[in-house]
PDB file of C-alpha atoms in Angstrom:
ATOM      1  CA  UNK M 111       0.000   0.000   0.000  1.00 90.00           C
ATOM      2  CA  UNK M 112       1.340   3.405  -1.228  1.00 96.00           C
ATOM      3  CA  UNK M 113       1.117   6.809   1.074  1.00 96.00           C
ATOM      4  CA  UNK M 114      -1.323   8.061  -1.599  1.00 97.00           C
ATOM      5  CA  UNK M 115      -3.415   4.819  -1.090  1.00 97.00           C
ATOM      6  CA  UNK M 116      -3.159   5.064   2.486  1.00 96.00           C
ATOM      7  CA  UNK M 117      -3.849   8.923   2.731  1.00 96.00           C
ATOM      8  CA  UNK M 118      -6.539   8.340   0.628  1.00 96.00           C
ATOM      9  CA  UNK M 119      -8.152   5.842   3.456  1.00 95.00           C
ATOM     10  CA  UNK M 120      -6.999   8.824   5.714  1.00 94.00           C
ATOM     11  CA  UNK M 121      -9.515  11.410   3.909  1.00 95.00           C
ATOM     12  CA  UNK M 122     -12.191   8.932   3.478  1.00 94.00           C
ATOM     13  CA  UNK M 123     -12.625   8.451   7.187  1.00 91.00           C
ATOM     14  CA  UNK M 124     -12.459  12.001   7.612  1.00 90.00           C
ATOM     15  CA  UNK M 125     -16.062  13.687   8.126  1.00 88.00           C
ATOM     16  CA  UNK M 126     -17.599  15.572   4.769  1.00 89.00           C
ATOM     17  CA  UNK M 127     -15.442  13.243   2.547  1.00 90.00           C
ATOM     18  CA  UNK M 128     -16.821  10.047   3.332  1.00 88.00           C
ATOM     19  CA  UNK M 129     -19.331   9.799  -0.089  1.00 90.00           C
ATOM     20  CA  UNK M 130     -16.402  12.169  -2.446  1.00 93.00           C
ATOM     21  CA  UNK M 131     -15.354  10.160  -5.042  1.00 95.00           C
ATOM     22  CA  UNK M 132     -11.902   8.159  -4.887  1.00 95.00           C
ATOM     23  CA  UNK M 133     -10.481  10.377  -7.972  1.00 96.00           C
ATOM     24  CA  UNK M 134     -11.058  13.773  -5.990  1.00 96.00           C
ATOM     25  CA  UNK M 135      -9.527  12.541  -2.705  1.00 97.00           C
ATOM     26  CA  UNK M 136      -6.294  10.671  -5.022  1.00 97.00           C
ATOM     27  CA  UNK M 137      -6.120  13.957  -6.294  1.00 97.00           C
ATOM     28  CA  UNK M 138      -5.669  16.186  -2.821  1.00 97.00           C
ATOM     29  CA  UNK M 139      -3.975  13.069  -1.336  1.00 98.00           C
ATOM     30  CA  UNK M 140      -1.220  13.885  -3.537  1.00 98.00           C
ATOM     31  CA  UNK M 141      -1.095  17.302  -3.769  1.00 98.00           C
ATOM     32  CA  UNK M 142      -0.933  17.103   0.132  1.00 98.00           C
ATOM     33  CA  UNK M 143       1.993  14.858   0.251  1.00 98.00           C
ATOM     34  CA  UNK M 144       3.663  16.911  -2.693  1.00 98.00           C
ATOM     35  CA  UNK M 145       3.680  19.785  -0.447  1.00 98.00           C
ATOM     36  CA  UNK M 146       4.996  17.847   2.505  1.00 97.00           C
ATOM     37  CA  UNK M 147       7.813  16.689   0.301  1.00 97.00           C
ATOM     38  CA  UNK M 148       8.387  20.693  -0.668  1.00 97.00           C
ATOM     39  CA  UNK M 149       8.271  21.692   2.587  1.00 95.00           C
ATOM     40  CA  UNK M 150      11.080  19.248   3.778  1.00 95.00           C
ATOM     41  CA  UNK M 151      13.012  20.246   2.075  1.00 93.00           C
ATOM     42  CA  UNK M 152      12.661  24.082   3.193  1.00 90.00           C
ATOM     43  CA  UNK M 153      15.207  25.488   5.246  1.00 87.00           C
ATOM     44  CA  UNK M 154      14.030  26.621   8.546  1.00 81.00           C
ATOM     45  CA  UNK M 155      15.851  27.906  11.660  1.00 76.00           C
ATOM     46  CA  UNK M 156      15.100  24.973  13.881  1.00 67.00           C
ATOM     47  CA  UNK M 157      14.600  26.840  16.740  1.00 78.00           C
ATOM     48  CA  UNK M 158      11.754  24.653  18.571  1.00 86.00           C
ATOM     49  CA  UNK M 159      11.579  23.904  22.556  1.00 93.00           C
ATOM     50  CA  UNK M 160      10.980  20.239  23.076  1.00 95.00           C
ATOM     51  CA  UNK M 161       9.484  18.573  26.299  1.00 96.00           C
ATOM     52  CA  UNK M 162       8.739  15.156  27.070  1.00 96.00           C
ATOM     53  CA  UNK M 163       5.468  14.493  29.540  1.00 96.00           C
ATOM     54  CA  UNK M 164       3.467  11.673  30.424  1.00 96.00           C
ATOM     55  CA  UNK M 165      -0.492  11.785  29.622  1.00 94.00           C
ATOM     56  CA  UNK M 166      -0.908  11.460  26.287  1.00 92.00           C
ATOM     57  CA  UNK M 167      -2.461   7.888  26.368  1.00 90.00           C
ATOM     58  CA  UNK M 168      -6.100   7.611  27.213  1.00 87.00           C
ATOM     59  CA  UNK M 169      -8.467   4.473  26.374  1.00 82.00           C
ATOM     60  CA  UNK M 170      -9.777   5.801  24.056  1.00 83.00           C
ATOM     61  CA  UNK M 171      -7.058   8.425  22.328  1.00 87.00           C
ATOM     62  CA  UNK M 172      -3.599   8.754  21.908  1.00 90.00           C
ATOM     63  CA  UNK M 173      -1.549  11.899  21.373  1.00 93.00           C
ATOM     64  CA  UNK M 174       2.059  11.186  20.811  1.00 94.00           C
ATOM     65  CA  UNK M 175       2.744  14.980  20.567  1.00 96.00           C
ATOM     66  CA  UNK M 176       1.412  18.708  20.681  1.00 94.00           C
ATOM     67  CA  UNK M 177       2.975  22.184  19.731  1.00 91.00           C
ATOM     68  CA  UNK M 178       2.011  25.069  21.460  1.00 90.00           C
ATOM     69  CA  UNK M 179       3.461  28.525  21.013  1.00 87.00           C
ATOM     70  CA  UNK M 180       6.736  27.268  19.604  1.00 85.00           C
ATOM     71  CA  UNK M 181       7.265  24.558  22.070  1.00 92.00           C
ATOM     72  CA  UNK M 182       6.538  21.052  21.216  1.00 94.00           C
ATOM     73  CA  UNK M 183       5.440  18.221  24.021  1.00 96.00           C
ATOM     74  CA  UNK M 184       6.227  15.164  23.247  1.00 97.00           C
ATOM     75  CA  UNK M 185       3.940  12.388  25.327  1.00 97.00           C
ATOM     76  CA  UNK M 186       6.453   9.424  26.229  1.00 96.00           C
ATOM     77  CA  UNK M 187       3.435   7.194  27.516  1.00 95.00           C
ATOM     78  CA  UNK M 188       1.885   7.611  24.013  1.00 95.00           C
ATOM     79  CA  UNK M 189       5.719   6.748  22.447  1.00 95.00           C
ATOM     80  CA  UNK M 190       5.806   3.508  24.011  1.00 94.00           C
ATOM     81  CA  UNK M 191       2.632   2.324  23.078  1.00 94.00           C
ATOM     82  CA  UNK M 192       3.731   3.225  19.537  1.00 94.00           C
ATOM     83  CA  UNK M 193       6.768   1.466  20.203  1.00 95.00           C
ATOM     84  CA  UNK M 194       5.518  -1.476  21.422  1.00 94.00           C
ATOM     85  CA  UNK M 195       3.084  -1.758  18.025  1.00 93.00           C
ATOM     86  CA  UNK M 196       5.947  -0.541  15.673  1.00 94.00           C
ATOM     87  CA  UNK M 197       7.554  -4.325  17.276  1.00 94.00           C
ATOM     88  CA  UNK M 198       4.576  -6.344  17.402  1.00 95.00           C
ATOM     89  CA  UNK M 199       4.433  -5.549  13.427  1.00 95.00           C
ATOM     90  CA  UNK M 200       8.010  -6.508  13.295  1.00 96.00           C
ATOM     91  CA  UNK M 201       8.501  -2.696  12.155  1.00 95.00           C
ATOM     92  CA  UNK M 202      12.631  -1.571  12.589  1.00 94.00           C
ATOM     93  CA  UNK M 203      11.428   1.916  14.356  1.00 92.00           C
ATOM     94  CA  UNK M 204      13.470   3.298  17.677  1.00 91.00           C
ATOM     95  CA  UNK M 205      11.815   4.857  20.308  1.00 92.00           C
ATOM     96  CA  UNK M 206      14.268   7.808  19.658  1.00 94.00           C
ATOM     97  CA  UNK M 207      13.146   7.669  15.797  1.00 94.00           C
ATOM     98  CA  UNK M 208       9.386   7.580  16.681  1.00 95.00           C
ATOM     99  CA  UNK M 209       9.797  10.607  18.859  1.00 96.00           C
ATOM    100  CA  UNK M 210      11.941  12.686  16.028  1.00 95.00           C
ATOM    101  CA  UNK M 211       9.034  12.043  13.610  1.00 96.00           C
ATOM    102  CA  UNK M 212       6.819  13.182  16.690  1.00 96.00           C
ATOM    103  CA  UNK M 213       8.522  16.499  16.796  1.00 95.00           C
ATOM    104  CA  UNK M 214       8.861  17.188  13.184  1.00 95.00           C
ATOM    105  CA  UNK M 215       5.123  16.313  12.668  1.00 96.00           C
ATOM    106  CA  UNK M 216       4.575  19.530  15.159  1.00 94.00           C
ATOM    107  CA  UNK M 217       7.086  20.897  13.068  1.00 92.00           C
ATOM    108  CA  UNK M 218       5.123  20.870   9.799  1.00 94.00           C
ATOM    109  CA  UNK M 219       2.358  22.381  11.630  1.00 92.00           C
ATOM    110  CA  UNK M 220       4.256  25.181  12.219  1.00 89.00           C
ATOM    111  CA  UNK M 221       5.447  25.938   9.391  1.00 91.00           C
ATOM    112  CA  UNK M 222       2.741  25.105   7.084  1.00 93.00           C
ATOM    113  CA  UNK M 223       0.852  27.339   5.295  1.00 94.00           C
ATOM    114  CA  UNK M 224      -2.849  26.216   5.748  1.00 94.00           C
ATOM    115  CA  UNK M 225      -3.726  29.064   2.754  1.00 94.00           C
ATOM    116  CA  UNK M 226      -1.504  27.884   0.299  1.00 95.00           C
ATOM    117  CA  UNK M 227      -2.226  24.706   0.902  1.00 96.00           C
ATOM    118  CA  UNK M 228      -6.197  25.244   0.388  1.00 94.00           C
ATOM    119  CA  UNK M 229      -5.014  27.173  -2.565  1.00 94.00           C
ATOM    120  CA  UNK M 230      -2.737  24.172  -3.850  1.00 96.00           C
ATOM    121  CA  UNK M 231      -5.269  21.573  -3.061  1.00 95.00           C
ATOM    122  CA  UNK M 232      -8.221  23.859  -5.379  1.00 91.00           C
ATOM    123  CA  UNK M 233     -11.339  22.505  -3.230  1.00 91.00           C
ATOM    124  CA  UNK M 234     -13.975  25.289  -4.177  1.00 88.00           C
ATOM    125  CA  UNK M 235     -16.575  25.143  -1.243  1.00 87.00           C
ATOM    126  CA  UNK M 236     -19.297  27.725  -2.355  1.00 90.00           C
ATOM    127  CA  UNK M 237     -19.925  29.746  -5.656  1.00 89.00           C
ATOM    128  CA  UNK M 238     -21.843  33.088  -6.195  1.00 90.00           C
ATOM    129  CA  UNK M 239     -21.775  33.335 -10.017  1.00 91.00           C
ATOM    130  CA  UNK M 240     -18.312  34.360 -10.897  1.00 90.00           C
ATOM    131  CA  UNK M 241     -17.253  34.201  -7.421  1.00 92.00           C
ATOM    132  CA  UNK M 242     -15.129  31.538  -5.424  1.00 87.00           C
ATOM    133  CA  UNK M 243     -14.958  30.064  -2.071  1.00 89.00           C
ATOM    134  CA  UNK M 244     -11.929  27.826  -1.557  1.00 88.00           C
ATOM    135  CA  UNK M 245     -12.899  25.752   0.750  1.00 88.00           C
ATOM    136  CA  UNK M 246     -10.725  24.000   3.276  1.00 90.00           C
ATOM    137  CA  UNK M 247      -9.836  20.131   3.163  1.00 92.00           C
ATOM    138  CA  UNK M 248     -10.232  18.338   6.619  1.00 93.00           C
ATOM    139  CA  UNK M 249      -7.301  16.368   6.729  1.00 95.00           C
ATOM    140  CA  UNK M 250      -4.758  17.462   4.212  1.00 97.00           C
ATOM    141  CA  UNK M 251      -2.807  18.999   6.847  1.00 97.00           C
ATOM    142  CA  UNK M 252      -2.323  15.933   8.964  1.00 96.00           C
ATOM    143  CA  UNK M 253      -1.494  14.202   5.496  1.00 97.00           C
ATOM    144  CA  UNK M 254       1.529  17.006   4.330  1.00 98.00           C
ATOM    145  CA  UNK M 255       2.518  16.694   8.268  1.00 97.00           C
ATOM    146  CA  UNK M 256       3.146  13.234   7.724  1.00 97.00           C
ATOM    147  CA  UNK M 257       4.554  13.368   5.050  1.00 98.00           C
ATOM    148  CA  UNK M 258       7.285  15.899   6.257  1.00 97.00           C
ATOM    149  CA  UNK M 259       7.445  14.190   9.287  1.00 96.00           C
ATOM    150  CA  UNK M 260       8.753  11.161   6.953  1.00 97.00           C
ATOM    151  CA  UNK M 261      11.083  13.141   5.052  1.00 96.00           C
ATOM    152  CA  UNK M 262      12.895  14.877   7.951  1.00 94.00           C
ATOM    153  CA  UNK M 263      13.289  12.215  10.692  1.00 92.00           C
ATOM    154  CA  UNK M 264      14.222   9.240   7.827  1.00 89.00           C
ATOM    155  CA  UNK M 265      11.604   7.447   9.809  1.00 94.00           C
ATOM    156  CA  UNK M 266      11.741   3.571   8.452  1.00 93.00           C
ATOM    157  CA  UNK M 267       7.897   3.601   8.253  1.00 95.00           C
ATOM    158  CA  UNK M 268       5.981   5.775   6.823  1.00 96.00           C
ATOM    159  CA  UNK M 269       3.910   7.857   9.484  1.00 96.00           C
ATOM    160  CA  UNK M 270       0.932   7.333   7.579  1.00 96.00           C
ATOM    161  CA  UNK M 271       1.272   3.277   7.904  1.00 95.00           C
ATOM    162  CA  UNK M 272       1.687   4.266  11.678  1.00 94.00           C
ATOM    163  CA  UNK M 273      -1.572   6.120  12.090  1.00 92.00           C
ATOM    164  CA  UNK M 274      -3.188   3.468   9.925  1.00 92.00           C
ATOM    165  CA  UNK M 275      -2.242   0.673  12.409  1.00 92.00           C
ATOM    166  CA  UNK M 276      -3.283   2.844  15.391  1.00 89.00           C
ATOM    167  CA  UNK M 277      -6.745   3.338  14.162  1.00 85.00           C
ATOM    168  CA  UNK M 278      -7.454  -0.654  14.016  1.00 80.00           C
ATOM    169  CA  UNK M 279      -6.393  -0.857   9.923  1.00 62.00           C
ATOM    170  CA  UNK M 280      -3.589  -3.126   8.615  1.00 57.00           C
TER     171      UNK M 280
END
């Protein structure tokens, strides 16, 4: 299974794109992780605060990281349970990889460009005659996060195959 296949799955369990058709969500899936791929390969200054915390593993959700205000917390409760799946799938990921993909996930996020990204992606949510509303896609962001997540940490498996397993898929 590709990224686009599996960001594709990604969008279609996203609310409001559950009954779009496969071609439209292929398209933004890879138009998403196109601009993840650009972005990686941005130069930025680096200059992120990183904390680890426990408390990002409930029964029901799991947050393996956050970024607030330039700082990103990293959840080392959620990073074992990640770690601990990443072996049961006989996956080669490090604890110390998972959590570098953790922080440049927030990283993406903070350097992403939602509006360009709406632009890129070309969903038109309302029309007045002549007039345009872009409309925003629920879930490309997480999709381009991923994918730049990928791209800077070197990650062994793709984030996307991650975040597939966690949700119950194969």
């Amino acid at each position: 299974m590709t990224d686009v296949d599996l960001a594709v799955r990604l969008l279609r369990t996203t609310p409001t794109h559950e009954n779009r058709p496969e071609s439209q969500l292929r398209e933004w899936a890879g138009k998403a992780l196109a601009y993840g791929d650009e972005l990686a390969g941005i130069e930025d200054d680096g200059e992120i605060r990183v904390v680890d915390r426990e408390g990002g593993a409930g029964s029901r959700e799991l947050l393996l990281a956050e970024h607030h205000r330039g700082t990103v917390t990293v959840y080392s409760d959620s990073l074992r349970r990640v770690e601990e799946l990443a072996r049961a799938k006989g996956w080669p990921v490090t604890r110390e990889a998972l959590r570098t993909a953790a922080v440049a996930h927030e990283l993406a996020h903070h350097l992403l460009d939602v509006r360009e990204l709406n632009r890129r992606l070309g969903h038109t949510a309302l029309r007045f005659g002549p007039v345009r509303v872009r409309g925003h896609v629920a879930g490309a962001e997480e999709i381009a996060a991923h994918r730049f997540a990928h791209r800077r940490s070197g990650l062994a498996v793709s984030p996307l195959l991650i975040t597939t397993a966690l949700a119950g898929g194969n």
